[in-house]
PDB file of C-alpha atoms and ligand atoms in Angstrom:
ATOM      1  CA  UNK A   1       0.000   0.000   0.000  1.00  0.00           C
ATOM      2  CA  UNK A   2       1.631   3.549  -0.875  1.00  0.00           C
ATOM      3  CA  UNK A   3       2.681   5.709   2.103  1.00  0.00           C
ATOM      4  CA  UNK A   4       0.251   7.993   1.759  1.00  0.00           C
ATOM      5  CA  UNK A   5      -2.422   8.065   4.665  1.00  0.00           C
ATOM      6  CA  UNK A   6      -5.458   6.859   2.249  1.00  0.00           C
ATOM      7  CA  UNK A   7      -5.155   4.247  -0.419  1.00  0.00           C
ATOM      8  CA  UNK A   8      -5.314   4.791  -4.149  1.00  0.00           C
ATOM      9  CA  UNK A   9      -8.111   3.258  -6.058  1.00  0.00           C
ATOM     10  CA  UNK A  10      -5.725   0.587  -7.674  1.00  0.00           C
ATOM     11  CA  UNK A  11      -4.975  -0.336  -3.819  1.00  0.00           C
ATOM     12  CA  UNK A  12      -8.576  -0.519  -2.759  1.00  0.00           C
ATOM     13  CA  UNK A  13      -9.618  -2.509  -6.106  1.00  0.00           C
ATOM     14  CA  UNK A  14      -6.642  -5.306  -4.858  1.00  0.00           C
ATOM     15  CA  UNK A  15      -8.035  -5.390  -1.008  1.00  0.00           C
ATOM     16  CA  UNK A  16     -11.797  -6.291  -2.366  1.00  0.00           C
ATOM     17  CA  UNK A  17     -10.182  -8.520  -5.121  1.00  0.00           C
ATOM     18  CA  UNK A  18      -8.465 -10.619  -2.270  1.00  0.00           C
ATOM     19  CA  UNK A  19     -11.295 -10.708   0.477  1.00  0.00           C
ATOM     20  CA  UNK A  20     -13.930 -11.184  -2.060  1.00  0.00           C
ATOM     21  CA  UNK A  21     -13.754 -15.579  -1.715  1.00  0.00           C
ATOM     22  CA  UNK A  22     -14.117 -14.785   1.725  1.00  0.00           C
ATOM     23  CA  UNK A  23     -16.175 -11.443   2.607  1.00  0.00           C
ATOM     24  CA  UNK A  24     -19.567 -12.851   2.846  1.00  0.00           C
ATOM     25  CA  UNK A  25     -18.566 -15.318   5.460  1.00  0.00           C
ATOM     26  CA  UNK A  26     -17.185 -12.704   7.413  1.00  0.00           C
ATOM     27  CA  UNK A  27     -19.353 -10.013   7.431  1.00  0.00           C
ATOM     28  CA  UNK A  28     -22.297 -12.565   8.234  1.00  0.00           C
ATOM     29  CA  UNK A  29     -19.859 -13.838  11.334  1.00  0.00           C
ATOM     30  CA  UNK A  30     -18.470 -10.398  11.986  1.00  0.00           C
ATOM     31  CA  UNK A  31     -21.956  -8.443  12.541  1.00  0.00           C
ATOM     32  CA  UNK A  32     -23.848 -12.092  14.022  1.00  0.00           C
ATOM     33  CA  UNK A  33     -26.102 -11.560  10.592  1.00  0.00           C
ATOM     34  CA  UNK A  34     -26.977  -8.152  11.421  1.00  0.00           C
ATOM     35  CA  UNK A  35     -25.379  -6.797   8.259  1.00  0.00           C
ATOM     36  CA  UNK A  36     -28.588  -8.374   6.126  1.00  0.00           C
ATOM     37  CA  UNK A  37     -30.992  -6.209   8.652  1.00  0.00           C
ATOM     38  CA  UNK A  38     -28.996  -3.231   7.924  1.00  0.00           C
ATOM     39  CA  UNK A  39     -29.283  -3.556   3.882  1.00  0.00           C
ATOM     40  CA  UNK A  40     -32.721  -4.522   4.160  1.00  0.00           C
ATOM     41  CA  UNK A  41     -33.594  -0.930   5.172  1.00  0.00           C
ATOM     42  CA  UNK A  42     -30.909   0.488   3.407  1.00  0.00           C
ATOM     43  CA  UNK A  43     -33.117  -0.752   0.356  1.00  0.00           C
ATOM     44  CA  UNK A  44     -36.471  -0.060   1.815  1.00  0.00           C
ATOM     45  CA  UNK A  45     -35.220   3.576   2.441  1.00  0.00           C
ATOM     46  CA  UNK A  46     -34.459   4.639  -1.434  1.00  0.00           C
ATOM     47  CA  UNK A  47     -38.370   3.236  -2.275  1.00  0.00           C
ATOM     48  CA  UNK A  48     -38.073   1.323  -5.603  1.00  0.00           C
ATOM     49  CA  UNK A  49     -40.980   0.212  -7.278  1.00  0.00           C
ATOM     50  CA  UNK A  50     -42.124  -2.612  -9.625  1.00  0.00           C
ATOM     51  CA  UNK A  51     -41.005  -2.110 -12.794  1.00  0.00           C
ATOM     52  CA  UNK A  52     -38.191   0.925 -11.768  1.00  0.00           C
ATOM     53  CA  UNK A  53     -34.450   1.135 -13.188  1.00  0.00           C
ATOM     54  CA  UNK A  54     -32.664   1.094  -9.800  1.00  0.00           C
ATOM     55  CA  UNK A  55     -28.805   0.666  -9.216  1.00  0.00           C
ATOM     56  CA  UNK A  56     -26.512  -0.388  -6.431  1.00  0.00           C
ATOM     57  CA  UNK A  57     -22.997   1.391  -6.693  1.00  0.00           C
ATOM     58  CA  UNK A  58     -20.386  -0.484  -5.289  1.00  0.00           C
ATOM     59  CA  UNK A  59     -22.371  -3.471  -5.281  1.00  0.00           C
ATOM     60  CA  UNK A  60     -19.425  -6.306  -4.205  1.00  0.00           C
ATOM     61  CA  UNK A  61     -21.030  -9.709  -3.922  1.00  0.00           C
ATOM     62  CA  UNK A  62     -24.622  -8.553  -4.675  1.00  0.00           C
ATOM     63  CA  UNK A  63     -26.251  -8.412  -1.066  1.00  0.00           C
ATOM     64  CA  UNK A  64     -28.266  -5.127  -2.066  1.00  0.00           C
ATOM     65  CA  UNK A  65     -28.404  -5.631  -6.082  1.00  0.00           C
ATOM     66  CA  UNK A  66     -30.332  -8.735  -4.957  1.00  0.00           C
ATOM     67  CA  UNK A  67     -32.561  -7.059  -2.790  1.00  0.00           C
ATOM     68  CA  UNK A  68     -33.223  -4.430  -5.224  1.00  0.00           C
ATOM     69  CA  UNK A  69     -34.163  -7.500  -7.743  1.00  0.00           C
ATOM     70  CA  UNK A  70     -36.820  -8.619  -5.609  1.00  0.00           C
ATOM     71  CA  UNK A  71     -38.303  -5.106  -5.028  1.00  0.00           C
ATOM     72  CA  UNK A  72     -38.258  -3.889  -9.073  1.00  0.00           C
ATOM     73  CA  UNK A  73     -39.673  -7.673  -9.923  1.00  0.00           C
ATOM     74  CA  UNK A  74     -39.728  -9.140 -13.860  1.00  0.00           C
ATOM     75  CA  UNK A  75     -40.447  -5.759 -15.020  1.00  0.00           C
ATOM     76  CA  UNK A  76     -38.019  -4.066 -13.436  1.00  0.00           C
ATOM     77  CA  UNK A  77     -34.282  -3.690 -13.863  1.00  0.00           C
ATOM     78  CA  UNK A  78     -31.561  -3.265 -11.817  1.00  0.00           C
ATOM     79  CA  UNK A  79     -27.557  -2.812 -12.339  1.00  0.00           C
ATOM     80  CA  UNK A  80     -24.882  -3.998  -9.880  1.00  0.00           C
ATOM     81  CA  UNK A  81     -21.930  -2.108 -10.662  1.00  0.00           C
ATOM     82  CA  UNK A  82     -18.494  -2.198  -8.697  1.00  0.00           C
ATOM     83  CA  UNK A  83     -14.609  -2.116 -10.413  1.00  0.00           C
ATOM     84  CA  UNK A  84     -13.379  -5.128  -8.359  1.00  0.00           C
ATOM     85  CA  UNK A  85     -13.470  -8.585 -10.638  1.00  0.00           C
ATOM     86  CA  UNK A  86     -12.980 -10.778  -7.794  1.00  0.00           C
ATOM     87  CA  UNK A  87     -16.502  -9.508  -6.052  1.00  0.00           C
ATOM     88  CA  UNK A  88     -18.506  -9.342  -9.199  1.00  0.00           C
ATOM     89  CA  UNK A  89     -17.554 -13.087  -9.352  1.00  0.00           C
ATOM     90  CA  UNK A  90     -18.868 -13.917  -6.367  1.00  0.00           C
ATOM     91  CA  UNK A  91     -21.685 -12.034  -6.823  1.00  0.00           C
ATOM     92  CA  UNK A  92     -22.497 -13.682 -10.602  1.00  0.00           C
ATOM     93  CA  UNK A  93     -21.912 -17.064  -8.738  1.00  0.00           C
ATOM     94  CA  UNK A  94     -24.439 -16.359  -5.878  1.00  0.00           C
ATOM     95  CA  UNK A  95     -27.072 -14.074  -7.829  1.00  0.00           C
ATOM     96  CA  UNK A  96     -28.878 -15.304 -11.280  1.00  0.00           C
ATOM     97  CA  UNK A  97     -31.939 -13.679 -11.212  1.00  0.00           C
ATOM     98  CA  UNK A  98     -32.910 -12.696 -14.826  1.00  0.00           C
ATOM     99  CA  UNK A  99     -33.481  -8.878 -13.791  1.00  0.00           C
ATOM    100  CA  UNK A 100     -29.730  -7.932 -12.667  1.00  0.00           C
ATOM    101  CA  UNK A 101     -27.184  -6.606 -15.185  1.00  0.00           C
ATOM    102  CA  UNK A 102     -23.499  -6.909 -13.634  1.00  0.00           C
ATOM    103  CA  UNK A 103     -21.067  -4.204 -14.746  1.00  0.00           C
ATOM    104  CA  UNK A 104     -17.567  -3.836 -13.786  1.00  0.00           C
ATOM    105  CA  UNK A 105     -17.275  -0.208 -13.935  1.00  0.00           C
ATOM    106  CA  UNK A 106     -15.926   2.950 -11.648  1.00  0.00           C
ATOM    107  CA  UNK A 107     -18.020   4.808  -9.258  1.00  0.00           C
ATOM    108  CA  UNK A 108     -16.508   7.644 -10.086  1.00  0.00           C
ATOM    109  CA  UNK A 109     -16.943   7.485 -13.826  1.00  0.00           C
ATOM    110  CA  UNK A 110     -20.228   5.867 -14.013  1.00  0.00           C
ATOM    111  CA  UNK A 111     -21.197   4.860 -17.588  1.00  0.00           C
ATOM    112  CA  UNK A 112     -24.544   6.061 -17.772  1.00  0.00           C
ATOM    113  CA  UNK A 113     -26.592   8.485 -19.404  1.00  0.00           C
ATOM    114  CA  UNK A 114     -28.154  11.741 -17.300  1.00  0.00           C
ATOM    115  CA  UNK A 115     -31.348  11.458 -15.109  1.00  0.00           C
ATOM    116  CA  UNK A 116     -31.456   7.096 -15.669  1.00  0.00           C
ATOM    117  CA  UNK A 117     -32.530   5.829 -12.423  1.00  0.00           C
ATOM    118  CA  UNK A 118     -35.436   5.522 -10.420  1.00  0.00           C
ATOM    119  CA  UNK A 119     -33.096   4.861  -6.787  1.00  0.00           C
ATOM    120  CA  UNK A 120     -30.080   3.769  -5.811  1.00  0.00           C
ATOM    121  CA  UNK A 121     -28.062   2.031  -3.069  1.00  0.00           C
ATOM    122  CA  UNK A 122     -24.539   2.817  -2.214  1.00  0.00           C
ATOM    123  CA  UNK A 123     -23.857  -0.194   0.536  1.00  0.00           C
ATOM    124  CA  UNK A 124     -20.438   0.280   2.238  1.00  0.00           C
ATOM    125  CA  UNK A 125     -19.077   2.305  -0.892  1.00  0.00           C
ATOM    126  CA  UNK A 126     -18.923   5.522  -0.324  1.00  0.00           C
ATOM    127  CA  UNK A 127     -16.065   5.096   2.082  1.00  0.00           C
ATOM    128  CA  UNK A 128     -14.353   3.132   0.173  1.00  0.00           C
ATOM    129  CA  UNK A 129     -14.203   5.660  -3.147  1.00  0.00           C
ATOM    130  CA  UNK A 130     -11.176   8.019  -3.468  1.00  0.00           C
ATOM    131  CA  UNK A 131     -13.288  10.863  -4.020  1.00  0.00           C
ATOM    132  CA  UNK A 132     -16.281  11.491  -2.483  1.00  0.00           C
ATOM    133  CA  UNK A 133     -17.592  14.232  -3.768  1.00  0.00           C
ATOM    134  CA  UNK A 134     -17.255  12.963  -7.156  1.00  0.00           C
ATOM    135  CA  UNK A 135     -19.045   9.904  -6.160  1.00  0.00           C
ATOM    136  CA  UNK A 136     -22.105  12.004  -5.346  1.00  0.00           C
ATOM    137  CA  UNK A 137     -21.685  14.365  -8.175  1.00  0.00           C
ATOM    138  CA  UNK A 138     -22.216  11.482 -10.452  1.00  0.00           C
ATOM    139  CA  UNK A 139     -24.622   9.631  -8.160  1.00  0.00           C
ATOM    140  CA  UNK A 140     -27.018  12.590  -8.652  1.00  0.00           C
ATOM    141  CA  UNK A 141     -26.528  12.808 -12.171  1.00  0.00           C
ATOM    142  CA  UNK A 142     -27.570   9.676 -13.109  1.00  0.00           C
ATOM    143  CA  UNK A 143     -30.740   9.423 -10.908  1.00  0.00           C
ATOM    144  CA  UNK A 144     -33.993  10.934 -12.487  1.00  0.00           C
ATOM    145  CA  UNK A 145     -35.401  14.365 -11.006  1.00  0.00           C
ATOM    146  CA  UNK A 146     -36.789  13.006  -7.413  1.00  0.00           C
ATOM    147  CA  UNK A 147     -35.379   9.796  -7.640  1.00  0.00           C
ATOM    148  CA  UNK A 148     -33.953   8.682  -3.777  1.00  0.00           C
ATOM    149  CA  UNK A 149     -30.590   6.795  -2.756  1.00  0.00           C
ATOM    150  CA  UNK A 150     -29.823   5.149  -0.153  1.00  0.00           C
ATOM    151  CA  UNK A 151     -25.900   5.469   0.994  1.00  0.00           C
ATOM    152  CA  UNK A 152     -24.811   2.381   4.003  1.00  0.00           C
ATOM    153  CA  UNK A 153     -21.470   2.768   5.521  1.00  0.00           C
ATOM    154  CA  UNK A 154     -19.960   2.910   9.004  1.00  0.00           C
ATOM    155  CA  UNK A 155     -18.880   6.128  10.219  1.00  0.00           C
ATOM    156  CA  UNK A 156     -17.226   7.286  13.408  1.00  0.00           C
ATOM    157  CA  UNK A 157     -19.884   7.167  16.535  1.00  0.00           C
ATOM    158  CA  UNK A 158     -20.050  10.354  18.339  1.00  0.00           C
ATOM    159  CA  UNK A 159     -20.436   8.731  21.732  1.00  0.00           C
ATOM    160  CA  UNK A 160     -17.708   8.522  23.248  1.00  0.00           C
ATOM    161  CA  UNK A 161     -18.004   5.275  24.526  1.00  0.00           C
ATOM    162  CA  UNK A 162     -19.759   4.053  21.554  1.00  0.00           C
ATOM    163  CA  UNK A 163     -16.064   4.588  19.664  1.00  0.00           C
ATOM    164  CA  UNK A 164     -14.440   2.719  22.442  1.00  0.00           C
ATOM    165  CA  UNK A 165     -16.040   0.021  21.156  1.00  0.00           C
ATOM    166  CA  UNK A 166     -16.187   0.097  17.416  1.00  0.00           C
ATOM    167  CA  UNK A 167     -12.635   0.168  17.713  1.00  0.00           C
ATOM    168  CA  UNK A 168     -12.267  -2.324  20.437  1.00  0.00           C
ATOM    169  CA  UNK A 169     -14.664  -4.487  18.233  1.00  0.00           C
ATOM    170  CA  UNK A 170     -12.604  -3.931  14.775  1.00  0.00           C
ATOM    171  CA  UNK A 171      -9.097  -4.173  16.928  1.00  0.00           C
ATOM    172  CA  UNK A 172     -10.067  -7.149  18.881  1.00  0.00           C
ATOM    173  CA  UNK A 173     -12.486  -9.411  17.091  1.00  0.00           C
ATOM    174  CA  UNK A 174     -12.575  -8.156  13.231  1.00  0.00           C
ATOM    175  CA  UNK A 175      -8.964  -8.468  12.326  1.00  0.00           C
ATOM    176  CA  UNK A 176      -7.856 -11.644  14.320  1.00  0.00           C
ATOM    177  CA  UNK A 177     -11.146 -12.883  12.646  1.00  0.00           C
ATOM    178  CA  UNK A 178      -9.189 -11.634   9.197  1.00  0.00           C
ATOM    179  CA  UNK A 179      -6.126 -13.422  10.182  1.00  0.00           C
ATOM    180  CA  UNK A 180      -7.629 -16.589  10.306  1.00  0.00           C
ATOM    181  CA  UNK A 181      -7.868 -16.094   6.338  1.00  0.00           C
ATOM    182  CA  UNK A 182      -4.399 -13.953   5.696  1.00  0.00           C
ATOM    183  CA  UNK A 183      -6.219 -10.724   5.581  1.00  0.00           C
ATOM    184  CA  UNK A 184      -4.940  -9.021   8.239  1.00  0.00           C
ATOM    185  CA  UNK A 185      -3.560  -5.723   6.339  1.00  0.00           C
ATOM    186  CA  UNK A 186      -7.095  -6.290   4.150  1.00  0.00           C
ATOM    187  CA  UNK A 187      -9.365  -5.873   7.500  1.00  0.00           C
ATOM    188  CA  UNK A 188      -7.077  -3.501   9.316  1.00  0.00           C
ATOM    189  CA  UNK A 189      -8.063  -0.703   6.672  1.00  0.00           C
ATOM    190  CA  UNK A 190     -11.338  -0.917   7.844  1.00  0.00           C
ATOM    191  CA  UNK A 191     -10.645   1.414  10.970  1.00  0.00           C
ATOM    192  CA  UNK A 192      -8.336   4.307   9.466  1.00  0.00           C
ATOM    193  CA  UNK A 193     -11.126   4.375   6.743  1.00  0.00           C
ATOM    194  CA  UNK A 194     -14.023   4.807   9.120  1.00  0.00           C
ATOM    195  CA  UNK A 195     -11.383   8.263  10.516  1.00  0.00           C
ATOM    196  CA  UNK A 196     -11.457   9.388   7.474  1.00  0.00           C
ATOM    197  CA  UNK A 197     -14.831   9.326   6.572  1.00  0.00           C
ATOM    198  CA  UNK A 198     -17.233  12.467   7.649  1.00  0.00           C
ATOM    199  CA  UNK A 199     -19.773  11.674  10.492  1.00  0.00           C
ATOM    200  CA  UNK A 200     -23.760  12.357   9.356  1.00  0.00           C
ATOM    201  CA  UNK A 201     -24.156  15.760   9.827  1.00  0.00           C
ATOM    202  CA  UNK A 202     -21.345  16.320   7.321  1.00  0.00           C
ATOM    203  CA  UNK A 203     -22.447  13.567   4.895  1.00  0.00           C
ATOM    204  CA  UNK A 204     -26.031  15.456   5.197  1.00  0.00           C
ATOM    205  CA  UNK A 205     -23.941  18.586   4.118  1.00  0.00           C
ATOM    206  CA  UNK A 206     -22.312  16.904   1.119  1.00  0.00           C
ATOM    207  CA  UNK A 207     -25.861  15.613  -0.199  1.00  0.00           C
ATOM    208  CA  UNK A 208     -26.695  19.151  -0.136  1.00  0.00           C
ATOM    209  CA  UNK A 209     -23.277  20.536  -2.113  1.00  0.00           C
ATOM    210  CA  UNK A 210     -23.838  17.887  -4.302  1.00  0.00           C
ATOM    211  CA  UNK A 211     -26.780  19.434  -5.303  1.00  0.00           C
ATOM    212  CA  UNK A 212     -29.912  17.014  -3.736  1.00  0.00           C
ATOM    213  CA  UNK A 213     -32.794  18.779  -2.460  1.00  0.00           C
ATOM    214  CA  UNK A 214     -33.243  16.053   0.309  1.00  0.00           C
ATOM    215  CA  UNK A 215     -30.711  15.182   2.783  1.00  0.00           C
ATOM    216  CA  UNK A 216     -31.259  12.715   6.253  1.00  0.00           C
ATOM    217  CA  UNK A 217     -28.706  10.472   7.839  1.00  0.00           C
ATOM    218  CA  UNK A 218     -30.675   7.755   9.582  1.00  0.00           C
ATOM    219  CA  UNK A 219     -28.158   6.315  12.545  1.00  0.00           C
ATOM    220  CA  UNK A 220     -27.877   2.724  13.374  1.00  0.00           C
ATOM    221  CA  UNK A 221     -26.327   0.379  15.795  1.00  0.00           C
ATOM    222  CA  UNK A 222     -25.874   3.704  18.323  1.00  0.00           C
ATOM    223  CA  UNK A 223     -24.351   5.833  15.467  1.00  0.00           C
ATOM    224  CA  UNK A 224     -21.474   2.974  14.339  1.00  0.00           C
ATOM    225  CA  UNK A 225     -23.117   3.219  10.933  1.00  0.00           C
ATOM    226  CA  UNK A 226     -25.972   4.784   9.271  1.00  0.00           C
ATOM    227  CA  UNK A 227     -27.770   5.428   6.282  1.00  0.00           C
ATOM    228  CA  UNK A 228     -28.008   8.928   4.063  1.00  0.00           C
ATOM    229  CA  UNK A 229     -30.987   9.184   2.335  1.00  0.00           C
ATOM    230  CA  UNK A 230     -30.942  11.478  -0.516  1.00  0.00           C
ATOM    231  CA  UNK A 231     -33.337  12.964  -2.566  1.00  0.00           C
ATOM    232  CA  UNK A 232     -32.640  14.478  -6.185  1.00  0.00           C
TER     233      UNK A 232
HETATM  234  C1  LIG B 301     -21.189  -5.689   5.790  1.00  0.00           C
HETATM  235  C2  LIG B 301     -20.261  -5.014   6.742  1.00  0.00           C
HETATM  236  C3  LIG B 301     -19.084  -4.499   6.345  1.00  0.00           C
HETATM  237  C4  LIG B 301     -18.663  -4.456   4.918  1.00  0.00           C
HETATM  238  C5  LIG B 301     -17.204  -4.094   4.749  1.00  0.00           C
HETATM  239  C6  LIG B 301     -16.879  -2.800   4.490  1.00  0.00           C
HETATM  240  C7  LIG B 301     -15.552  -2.454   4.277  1.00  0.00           C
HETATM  241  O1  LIG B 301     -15.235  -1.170   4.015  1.00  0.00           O
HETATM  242  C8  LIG B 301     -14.516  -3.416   4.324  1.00  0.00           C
HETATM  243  C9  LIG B 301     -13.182  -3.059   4.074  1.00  0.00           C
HETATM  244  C10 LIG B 301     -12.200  -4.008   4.114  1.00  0.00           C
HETATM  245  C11 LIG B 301     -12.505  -5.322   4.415  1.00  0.00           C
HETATM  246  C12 LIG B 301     -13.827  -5.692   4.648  1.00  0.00           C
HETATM  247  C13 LIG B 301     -14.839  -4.729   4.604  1.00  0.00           C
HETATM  248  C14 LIG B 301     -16.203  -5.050   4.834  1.00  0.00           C
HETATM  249  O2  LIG B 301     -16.548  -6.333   5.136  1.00  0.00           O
HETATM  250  C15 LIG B 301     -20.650  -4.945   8.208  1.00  0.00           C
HETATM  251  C16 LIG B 301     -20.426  -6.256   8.920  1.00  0.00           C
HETATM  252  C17 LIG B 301     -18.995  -6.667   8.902  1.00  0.00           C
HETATM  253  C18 LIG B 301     -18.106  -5.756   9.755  1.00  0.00           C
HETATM  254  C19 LIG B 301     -16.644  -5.988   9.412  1.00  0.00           C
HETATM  255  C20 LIG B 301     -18.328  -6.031  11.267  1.00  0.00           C
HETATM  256  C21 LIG B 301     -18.090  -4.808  12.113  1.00  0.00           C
HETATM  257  C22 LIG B 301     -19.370  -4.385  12.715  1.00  0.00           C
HETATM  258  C23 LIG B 301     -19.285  -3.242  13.726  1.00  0.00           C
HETATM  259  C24 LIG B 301     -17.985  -2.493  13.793  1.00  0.00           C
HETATM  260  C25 LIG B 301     -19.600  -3.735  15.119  1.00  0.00           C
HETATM  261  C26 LIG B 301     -20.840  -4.610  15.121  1.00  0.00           C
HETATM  262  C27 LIG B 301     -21.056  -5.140  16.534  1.00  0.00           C
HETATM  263  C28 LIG B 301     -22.358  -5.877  16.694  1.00  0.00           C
HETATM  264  C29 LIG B 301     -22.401  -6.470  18.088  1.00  0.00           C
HETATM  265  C30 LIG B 301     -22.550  -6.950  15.647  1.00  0.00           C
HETATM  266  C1  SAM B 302     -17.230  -3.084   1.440  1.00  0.00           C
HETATM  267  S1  SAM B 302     -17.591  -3.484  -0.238  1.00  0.00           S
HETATM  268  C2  SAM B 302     -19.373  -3.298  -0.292  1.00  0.00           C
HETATM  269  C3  SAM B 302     -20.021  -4.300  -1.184  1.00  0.00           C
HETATM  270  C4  SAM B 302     -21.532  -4.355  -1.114  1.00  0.00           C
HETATM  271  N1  SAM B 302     -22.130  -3.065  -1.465  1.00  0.00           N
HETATM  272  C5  SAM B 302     -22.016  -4.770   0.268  1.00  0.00           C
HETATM  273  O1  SAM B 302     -22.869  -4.073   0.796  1.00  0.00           O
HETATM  274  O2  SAM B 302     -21.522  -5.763   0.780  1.00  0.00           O
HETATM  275  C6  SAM B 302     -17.077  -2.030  -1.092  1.00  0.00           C
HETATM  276  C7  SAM B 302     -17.097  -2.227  -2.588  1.00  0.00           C
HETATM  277  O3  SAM B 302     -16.841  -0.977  -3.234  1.00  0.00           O
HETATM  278  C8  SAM B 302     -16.092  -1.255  -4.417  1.00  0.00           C
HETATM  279  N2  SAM B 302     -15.500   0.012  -4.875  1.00  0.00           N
HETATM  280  C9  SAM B 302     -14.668   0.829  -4.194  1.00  0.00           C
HETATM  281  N3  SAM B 302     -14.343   1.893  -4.955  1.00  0.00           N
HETATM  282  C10 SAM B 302     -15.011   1.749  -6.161  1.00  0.00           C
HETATM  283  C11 SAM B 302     -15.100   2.511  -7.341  1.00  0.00           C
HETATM  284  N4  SAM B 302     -14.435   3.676  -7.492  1.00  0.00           N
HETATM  285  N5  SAM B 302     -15.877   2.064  -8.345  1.00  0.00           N
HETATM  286  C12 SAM B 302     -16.555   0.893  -8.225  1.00  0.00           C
HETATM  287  N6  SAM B 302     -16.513   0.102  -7.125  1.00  0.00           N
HETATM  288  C13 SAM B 302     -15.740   0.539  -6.097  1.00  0.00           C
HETATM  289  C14 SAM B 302     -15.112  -2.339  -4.001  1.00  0.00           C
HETATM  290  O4  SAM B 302     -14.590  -3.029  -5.121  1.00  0.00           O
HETATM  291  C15 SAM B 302     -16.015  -3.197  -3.115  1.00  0.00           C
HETATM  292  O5  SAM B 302     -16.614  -4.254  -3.829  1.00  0.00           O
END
């Protein structure tokens, strides 16, 4: 990894290349299932319809593309777009349902035409892009006038004691978990990343700069994580 604080996108494509024969196991161990609870509302909260266009940025193994399938139906469509190989794999492997389109394609770049989506899920994504900002820019540009998205990541608690333990929790039980696999260095990023990423209030903020006319960050799990909801 380069010796700057944050890695480059080439170094955060090669950490979800190498976890990805092993990521569903452990996020299912790692949050005692709670992780499926967490997308599950993460998807109710950017309302698709039957028959709607909806998308899932960053979509890794699929958890939330496959949600979305079941909400948009057979007349419906839905895309499942992330730039790692290794996790679009996975998720062709686990995920056949005759509604999803897989794309291997960059967040940042996204290869779609203006105003094309009827919602949209960013699920543990946005704080793993190299640019945020341009990450919303082009999430907004692609989703249709009042279209919503959803946006799940972790983000730093501001309890106090609530910190003490999301990074007693990542210290002591998420990366010896990881080493059980050889992913120590993979799993260890997890907690400099959360740092580094703004708390809601700010990501409300950045909805806003970004140009959205709707902005709420929903907290879960006593602020560990949390979902913006955004509205274009
Ligand atoms: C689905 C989850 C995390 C996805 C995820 C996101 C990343 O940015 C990563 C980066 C590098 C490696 C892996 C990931 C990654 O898996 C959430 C569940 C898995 C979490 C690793 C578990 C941590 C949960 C909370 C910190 C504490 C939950 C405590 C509660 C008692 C369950
Ligand atoms: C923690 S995983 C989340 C996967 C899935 N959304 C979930 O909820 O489990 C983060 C994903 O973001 C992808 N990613 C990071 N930066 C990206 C970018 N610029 N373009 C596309 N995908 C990106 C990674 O390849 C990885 O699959």
């Amino acid at each position: 990894m380069s010796n700057q604080s944050s890695p480059n996108s080439t170094e955060i494509q090669a950490i979800f290349d190498q976890i990805a024969p092993e990521y569903d196991r452990l996020n299912q161990e790692l949050s005692l299932g709670l992780h499926r609870v967490w997308k599950l509302m993460t998807v109710k909260w950017c309302q698709p319809e039957k028959g709607d266009f909806a998308l899932d940025i960053c979509c890794g193994s699929g958890d939330l593309t496959n949600l979305l399938s079941k909400q948009v139906g057979k007349t419906g469509k839905v895309i499942g777009l992330d730039f790692s190989p290794q996790q679009l794999k996975i998720a062709r492997q686990r995920f056949s349902a005759t509604n999803i389109n897989w794309m291997e394609g960059d967040a940042l770049n996204l290869p779609f035409a203006d105003s094309s989506f009827d919602c949209a899920t960013i699920g543990y994504g946005l704080r793993n892009v190299v640019d945020i900002t341009q990450c919303l820019g082009e999430l907004y540009r692609v989703l249709k006038p009042g279209a919503k998205a959803a946006i799940l990541d972790f983000h730093q608690p501001t309890q106090t004691i609530a910190k003490l333990f999301q990074n007693w929790y990542l210290d002591h039980i998420v990366v010896p978990a990881a080493e059980r696999y050889g992913l120590t260095d993979q799993y260890a990023y997890i907690s400099p990343s959360i740092d580094r990423f703004p708390q809601g209030r700010e990501q409300v903020k950045l909805g806003y700069r970004s140009g959205f006319s709707g902005a709420v960050h929903y907290p879960l799990l006593a602020g560990l994580m949390g979902v913006l909801v955004l509205k274009k």
